[in-house]
PDB file of C-alpha atoms in Angstrom:
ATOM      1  CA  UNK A   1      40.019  12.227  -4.230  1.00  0.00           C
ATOM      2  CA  UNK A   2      43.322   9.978  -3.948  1.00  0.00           C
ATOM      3  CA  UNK A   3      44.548  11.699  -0.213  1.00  0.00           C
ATOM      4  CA  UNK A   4      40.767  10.865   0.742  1.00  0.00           C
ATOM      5  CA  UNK A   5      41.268   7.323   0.052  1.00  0.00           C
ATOM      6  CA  UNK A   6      44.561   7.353   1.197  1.00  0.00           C
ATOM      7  CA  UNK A   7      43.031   8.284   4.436  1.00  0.00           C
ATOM      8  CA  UNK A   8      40.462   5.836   4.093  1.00  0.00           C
ATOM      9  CA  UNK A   9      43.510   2.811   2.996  1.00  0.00           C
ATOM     10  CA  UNK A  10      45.218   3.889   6.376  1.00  0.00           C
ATOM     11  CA  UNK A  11      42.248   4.192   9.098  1.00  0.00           C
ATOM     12  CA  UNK A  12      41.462   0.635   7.392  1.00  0.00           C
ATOM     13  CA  UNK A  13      45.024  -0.689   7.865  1.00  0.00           C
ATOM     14  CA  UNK A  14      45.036   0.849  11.605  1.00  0.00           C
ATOM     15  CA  UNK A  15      41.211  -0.709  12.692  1.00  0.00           C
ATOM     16  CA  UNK A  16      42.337  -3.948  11.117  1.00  0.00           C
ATOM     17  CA  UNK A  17      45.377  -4.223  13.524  1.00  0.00           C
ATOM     18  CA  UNK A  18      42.604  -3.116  16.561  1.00  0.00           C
ATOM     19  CA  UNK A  19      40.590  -5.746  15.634  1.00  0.00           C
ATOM     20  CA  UNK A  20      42.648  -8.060  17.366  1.00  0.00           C
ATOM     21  CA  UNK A  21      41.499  -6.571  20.403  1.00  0.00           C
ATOM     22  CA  UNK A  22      37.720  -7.002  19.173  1.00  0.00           C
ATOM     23  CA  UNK A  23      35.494  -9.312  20.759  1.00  0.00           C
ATOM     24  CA  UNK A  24      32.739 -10.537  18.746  1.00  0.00           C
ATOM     25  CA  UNK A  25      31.695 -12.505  21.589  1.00  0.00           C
ATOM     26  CA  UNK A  26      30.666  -9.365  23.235  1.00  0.00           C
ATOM     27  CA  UNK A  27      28.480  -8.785  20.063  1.00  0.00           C
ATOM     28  CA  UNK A  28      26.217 -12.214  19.916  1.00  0.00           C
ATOM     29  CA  UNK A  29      22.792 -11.718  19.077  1.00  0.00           C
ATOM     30  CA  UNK A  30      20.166 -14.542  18.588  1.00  0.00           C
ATOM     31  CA  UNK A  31      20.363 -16.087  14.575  1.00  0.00           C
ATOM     32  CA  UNK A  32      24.570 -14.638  14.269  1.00  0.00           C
ATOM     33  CA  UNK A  33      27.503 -16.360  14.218  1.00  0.00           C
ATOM     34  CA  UNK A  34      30.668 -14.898  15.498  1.00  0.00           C
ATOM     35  CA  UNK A  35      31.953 -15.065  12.004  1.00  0.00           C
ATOM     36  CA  UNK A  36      28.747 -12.857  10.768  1.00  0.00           C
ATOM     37  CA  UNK A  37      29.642 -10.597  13.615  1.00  0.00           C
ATOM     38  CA  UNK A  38      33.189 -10.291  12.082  1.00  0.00           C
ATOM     39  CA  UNK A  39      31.784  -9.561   8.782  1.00  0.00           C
ATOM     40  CA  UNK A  40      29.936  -7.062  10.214  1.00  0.00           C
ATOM     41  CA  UNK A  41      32.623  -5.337  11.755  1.00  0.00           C
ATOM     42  CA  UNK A  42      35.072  -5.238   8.738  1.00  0.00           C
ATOM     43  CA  UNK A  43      32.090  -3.402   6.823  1.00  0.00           C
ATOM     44  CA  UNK A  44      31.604  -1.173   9.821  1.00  0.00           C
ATOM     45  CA  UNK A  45      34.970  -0.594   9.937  1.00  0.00           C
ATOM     46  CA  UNK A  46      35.299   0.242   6.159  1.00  0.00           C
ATOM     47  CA  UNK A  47      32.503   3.011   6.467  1.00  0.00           C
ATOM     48  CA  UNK A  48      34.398   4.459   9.846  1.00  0.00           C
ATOM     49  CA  UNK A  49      36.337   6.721   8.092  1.00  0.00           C
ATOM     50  CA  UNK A  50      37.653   8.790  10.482  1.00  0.00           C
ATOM     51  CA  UNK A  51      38.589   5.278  12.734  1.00  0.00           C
ATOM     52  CA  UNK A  52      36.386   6.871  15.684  1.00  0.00           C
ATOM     53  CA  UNK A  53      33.975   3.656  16.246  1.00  0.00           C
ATOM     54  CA  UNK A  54      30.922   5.733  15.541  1.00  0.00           C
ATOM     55  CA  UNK A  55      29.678   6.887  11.992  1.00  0.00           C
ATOM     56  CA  UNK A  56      28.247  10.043  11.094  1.00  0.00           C
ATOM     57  CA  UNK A  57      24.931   8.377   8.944  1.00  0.00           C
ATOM     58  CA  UNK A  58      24.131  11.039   6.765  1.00  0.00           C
ATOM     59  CA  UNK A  59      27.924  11.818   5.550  1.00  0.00           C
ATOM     60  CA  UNK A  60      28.164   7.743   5.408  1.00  0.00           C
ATOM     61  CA  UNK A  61      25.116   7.549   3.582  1.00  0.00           C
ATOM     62  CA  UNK A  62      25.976  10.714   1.083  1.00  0.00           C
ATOM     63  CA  UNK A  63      29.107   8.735   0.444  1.00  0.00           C
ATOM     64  CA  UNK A  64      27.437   5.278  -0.461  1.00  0.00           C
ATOM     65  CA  UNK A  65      25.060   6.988  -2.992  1.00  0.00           C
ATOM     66  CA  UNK A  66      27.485   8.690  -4.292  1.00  0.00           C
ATOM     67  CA  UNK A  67      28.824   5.679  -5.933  1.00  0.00           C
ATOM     68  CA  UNK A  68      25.789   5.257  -7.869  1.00  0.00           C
ATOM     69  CA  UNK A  69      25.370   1.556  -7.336  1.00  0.00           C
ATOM     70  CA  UNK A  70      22.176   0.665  -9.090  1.00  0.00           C
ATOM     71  CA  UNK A  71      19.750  -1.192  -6.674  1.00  0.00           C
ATOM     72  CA  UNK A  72      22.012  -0.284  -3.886  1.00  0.00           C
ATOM     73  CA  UNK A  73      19.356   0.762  -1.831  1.00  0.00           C
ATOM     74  CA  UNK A  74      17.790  -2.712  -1.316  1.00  0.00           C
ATOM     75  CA  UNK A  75      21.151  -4.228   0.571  1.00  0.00           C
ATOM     76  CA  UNK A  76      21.009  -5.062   3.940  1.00  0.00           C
ATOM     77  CA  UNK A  77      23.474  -2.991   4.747  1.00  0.00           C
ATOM     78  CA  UNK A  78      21.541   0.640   3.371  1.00  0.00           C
ATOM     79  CA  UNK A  79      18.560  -0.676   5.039  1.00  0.00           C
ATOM     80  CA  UNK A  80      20.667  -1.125   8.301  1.00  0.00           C
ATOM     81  CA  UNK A  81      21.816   2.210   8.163  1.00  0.00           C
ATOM     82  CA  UNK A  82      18.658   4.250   7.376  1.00  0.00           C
ATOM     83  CA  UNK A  83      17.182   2.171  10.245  1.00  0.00           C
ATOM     84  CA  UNK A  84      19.904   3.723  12.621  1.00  0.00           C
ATOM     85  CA  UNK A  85      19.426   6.805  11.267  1.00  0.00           C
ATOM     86  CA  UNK A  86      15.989   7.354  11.842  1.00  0.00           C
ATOM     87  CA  UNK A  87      17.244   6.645  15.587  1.00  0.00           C
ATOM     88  CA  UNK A  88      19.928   9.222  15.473  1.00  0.00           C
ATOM     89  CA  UNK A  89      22.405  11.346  13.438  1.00  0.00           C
ATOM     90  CA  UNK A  90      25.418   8.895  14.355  1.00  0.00           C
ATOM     91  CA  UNK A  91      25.831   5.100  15.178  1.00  0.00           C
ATOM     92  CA  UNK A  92      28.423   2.758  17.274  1.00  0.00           C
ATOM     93  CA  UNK A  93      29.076  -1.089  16.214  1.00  0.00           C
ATOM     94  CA  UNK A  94      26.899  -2.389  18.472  1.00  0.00           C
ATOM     95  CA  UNK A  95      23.790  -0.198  17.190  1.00  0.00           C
ATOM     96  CA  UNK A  96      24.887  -1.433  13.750  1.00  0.00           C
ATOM     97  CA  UNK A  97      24.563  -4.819  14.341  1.00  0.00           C
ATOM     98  CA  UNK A  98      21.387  -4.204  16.372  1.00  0.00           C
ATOM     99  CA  UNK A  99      20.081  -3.078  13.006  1.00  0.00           C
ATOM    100  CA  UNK A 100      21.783  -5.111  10.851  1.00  0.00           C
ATOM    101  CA  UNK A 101      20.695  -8.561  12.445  1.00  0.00           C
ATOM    102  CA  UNK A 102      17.305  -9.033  11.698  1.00  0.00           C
ATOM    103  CA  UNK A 103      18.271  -8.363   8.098  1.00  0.00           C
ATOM    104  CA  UNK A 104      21.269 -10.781   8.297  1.00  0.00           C
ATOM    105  CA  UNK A 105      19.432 -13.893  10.071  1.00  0.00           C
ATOM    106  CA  UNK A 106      16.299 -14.364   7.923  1.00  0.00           C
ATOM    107  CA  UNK A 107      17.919 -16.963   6.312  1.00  0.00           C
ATOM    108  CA  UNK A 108      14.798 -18.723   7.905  1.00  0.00           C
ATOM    109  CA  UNK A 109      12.773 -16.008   9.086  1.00  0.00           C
ATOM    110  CA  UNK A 110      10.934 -16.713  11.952  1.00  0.00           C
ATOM    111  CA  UNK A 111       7.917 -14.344  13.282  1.00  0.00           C
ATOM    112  CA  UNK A 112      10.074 -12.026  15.118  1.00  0.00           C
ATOM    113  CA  UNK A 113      12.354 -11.208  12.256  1.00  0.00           C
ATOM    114  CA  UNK A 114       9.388 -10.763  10.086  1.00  0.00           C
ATOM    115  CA  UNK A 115       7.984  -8.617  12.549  1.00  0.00           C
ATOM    116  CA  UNK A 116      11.216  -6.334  12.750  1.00  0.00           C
ATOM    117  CA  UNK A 117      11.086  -6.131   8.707  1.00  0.00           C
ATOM    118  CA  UNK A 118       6.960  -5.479   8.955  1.00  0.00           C
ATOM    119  CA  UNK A 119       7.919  -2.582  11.546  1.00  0.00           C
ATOM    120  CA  UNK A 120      10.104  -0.847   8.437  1.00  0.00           C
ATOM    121  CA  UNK A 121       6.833  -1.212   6.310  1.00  0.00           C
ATOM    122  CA  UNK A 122       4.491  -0.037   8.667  1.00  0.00           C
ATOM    123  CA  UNK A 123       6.169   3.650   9.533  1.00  0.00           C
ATOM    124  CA  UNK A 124       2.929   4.890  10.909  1.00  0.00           C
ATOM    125  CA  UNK A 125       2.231   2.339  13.041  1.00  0.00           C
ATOM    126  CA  UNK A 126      -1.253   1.732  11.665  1.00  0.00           C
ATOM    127  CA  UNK A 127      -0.991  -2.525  11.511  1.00  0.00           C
ATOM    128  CA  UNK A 128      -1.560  -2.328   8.036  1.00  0.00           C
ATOM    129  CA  UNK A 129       0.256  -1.524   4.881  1.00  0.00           C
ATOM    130  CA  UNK A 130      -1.716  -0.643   1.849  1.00  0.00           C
ATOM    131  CA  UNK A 131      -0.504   0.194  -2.368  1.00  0.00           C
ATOM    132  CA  UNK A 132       0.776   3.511  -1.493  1.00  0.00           C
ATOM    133  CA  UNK A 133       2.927   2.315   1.796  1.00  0.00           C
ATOM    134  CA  UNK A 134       4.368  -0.470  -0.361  1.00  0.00           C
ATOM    135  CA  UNK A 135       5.345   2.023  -3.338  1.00  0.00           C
ATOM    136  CA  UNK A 136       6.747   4.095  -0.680  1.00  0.00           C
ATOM    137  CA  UNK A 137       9.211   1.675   0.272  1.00  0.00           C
ATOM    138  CA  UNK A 138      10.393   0.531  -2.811  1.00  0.00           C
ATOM    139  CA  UNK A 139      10.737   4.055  -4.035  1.00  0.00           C
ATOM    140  CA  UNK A 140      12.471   4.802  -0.233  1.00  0.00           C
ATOM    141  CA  UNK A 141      14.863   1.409  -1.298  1.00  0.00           C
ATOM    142  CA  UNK A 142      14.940   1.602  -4.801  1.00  0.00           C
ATOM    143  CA  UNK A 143      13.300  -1.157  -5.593  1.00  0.00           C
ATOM    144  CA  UNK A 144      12.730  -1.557  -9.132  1.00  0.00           C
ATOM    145  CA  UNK A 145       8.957  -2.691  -9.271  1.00  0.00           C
ATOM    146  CA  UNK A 146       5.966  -1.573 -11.280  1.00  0.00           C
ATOM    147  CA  UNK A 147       2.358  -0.935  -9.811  1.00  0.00           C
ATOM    148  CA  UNK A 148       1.904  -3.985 -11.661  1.00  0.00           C
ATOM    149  CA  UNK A 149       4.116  -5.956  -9.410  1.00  0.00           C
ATOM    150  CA  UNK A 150       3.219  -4.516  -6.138  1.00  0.00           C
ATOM    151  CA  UNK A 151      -0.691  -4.551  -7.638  1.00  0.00           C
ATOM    152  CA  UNK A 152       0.382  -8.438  -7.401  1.00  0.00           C
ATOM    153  CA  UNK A 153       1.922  -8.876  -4.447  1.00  0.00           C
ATOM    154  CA  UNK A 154      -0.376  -7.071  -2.661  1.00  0.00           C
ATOM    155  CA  UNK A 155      -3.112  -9.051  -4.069  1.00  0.00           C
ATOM    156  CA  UNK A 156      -0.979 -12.687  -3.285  1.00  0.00           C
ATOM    157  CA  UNK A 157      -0.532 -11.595   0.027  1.00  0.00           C
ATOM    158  CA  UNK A 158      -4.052  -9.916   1.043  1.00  0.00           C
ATOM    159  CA  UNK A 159      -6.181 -12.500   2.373  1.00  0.00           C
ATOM    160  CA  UNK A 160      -9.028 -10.880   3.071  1.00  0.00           C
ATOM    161  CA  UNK A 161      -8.684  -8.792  -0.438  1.00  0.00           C
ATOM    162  CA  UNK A 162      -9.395  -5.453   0.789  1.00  0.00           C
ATOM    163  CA  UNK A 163      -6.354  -3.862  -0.069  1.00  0.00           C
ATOM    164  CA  UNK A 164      -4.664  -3.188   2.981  1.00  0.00           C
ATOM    165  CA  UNK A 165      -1.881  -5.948   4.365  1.00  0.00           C
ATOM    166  CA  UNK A 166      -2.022  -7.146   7.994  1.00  0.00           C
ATOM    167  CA  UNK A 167       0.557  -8.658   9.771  1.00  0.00           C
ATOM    168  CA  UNK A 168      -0.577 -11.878   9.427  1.00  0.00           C
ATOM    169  CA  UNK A 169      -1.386 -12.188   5.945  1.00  0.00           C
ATOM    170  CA  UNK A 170       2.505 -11.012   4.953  1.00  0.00           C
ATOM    171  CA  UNK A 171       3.791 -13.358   7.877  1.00  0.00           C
ATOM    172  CA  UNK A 172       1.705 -16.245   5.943  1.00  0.00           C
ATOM    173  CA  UNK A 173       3.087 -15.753   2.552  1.00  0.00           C
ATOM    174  CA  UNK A 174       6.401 -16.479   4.743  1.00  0.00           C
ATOM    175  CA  UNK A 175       4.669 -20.126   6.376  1.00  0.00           C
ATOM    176  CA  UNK A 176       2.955 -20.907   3.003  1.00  0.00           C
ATOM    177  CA  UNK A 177       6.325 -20.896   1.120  1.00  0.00           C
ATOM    178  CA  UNK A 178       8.454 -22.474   3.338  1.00  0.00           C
ATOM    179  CA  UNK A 179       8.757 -26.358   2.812  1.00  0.00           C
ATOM    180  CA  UNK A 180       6.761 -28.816   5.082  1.00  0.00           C
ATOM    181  CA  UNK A 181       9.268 -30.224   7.642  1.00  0.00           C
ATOM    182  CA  UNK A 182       8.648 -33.788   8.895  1.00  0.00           C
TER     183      UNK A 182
END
């Protein structure tokens, strides 16, 4: 309990004082700012407990649902980390922001960030996504939506109306609703 996050208060206060040696610079990746980058790191550093530079995902994970944040499983930063883990039991900053960028930048998403986010959808690789992949991700995220919804979104999306998503039909609902530029 308290000596826990006494520990956590103090490997905080000591990667603080090493992040004066950090170099976001060395971090850049297409769509970030160095001040993203930072942001990044002061989160990482905040689920490094043990101050080692690489976290253990499951125990981090255990720890974040143990807080039993509702619709904590649709932040950027879950989805980040269940990306890394499906790469590996542990993760260093610079895998962290590898999976935490395309999430961060789609402030105007562009094809290859869509593509990234499509590749989470599509686990088994099949170039479509269908009712029961999409309620397997918002059940995997803990998305609060109800058949009804997806029903709809499925059926907004599908071009062709056959039931199963493409690529491009979920990368057009992106073009059709941005606004026109001149």
């Amino acid at each position: 309990g308290s000596r826990r996050m006494s520990t956590v208060i103090v490997t905080h206060l000591a990667n603080v004082e090493d992040n004066s040696k950090f170099k976001a610079s060395s971090y850049r990746r297409a769509g970030l700012s160095e001040a993203e980058i930072i942001e990044m790191k002061e989160s990482f550093d905040l689920l490094d407990w043990d101050g080692s530079g690489c976290l253990d995902l499951d125990d981090t994970l255990d720890e974040l649902q143990s807080f039993k944040i509702e619709r904590l499983e649709q932040e950027s930063l879950m989805i980040a980390l269940r990306t890394c883990r499906k790469k590996g039991p542990t993760a260093n900053f610079g895998e962290f922001v590898d999976a935490l960028t395309p999430l961060f930048a789609m402030v105007e998403p562009t094809q290859e960030s869509l593509r990234k986010v499509w590749r989470l959808m599509d686990d088994n690789r099949r170039g479509t996504v269908c009712a029961e992949d999409l309620a397997r991700i918002v059940s995997k995220y803990g998305m609060q939506f109800t058949t009804e919804e997806m029903t709809d979104m499925l059926e907004f999306a599908n071009e062709s109306q056959d039931g199963e998503l493409e690529f491009d039909d979920f990368y057009s609902v992106f073009a059709r609703s941005r606004p026109e530029s001149a």
